[in-house]
Each structure stands twice: as C-alpha cells, then as structure tokens.
Short mmCIF file of C-alpha atoms in Angstrom, two decimals:
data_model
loop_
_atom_site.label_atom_id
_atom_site.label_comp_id
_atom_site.label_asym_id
_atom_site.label_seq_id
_atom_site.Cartn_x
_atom_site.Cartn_y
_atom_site.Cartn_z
CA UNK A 29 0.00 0.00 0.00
CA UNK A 30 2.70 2.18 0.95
CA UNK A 31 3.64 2.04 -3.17
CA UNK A 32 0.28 3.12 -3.98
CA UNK A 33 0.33 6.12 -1.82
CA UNK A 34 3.52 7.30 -3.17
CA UNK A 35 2.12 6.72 -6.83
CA UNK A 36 -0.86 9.08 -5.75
CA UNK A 37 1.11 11.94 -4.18
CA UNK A 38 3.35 11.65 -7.63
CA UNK A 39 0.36 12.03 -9.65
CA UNK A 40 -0.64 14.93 -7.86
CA UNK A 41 2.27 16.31 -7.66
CA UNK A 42 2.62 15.92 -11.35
CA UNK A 43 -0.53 17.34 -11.83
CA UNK A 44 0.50 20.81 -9.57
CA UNK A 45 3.24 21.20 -11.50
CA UNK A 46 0.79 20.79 -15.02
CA UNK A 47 -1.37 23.53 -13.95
CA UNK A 48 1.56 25.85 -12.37
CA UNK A 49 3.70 25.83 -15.45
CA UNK A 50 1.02 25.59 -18.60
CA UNK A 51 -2.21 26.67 -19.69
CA UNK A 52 -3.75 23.25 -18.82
CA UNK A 53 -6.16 23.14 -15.83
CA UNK A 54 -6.28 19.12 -14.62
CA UNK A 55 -8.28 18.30 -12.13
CA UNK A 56 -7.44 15.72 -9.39
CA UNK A 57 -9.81 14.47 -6.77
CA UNK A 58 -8.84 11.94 -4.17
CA UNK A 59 -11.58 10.52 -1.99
CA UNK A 60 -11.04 8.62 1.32
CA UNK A 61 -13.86 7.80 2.08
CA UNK A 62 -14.23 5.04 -1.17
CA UNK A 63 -10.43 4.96 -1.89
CA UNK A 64 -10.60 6.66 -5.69
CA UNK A 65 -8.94 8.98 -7.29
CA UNK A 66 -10.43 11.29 -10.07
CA UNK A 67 -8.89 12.85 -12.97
CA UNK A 68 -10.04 14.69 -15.80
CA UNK A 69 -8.95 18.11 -17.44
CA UNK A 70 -8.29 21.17 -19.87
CA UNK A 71 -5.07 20.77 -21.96
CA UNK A 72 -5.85 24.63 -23.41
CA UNK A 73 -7.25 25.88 -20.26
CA UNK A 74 -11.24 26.01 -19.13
CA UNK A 75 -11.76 28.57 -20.82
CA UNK A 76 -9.86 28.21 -23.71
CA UNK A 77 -11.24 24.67 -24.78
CA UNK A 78 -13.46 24.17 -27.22
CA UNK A 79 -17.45 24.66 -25.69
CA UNK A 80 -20.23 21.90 -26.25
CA UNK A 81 -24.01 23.26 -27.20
CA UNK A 82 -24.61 24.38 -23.54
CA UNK A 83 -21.82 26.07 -23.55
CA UNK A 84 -19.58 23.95 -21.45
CA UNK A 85 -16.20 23.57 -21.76
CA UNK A 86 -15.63 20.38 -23.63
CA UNK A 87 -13.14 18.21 -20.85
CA UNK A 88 -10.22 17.14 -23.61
CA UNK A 89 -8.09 15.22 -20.98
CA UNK A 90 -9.40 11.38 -19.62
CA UNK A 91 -6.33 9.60 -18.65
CA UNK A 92 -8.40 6.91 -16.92
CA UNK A 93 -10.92 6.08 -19.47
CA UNK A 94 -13.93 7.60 -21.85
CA UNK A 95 -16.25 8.35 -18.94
CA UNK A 96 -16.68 12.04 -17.87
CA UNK A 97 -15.42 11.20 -14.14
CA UNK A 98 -12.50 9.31 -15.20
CA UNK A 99 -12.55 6.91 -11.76
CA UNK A 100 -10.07 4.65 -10.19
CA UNK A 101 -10.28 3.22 -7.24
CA UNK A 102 -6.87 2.28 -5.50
CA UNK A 103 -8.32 -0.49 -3.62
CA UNK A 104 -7.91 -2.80 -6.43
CA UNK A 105 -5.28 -5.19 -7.07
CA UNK A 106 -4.51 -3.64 -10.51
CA UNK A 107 -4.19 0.13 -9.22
CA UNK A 108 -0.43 -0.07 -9.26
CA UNK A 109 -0.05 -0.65 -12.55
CA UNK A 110 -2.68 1.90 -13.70
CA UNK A 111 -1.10 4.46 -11.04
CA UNK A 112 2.16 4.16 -12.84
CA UNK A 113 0.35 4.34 -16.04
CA UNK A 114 -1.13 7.29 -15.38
CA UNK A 115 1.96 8.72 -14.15
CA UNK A 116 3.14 8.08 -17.58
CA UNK A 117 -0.14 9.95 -19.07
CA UNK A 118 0.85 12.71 -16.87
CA UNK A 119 4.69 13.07 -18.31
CA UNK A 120 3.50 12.93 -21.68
CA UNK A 121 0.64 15.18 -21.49
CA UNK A 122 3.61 17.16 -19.43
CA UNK A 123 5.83 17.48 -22.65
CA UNK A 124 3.02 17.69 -25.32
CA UNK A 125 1.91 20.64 -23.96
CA UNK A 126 5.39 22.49 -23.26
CA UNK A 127 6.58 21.71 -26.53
CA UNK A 128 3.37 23.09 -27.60
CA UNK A 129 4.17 26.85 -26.64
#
C-alpha cells in the first residue's frame, strides 16, 4: 500500500506542476472515504477549450478512461499498474503541452 500512496502523491504532484507551469487546468480528486482517485482536465485551459451546445467547456483530458469522471479506485489489485500508467499519461501530457508553446 505504501507504493500506492507514493504513486498518488506523484500524480498529484505531477498534476501541480501541469497547472503551475502551462495553460492546462487538470483536475485531481482523491476521496477517502471510497479509496478513488479522479482525474479529468483542460489541456488549453477552461476557458480556452473548445465549448459543447450548452456552452460547457468540452473536458479534452481522460487519462483513466472515456467516462466524464475518469474513476479509479486504488483499492484494487490492478491500481499499481494503472497508477504508474497514469503517471506516464501525466509526463507525456507534461511534454506535449510544453513543446506546444
């Protein structure tokens, strides 16, 4: 377990450092209470992205799948794996978007 925390505290640490040095705004949730971890995001910004019918920013960035919540819960026996993968989604969304500028 102690493996899986550090893999969370990467992730959002990875994420901090997203939203502190680009335009991106990611979004990370963790939740005690049910053991999960959210993700979901902006690579241009909120208010930069592109804008559904309502007028909603469309959310361009789902690491953890094609649902609009983008769940994983870090209970499972499989959340190290997808902890490191999305550690991996992190650096490369990381380096798309500074090479981008």
């Amino acid at each position: 377990m102690n493996e899986i925390n550090q893999l969370v505290l990467d992730c959002m640490a990875r994420v901090l450092r997203i939203n502190q040095t680009t335009d991106a705004d990611i979004f990370f949730y963790y939740s005690p209470h049910v053991d999960c971890i959210e993700i979901n995001g902006y690579k241009k910004g909120y208010y930069n992205s592109p804008a559904n019918k309502d007028g909603r920013p469309i959310v361009d960035y789902l690491p953890l799948g094609n649902t609009t919540t983008g769940m994983l819960c870090i209970a499972n026996k499989d959340s190290e794996e997808k902890l490191r993968q999305l550690l991996s989604s992190l650096d490369a969304l990381e380096k798309e978007l500074i090479n981008a500028k």
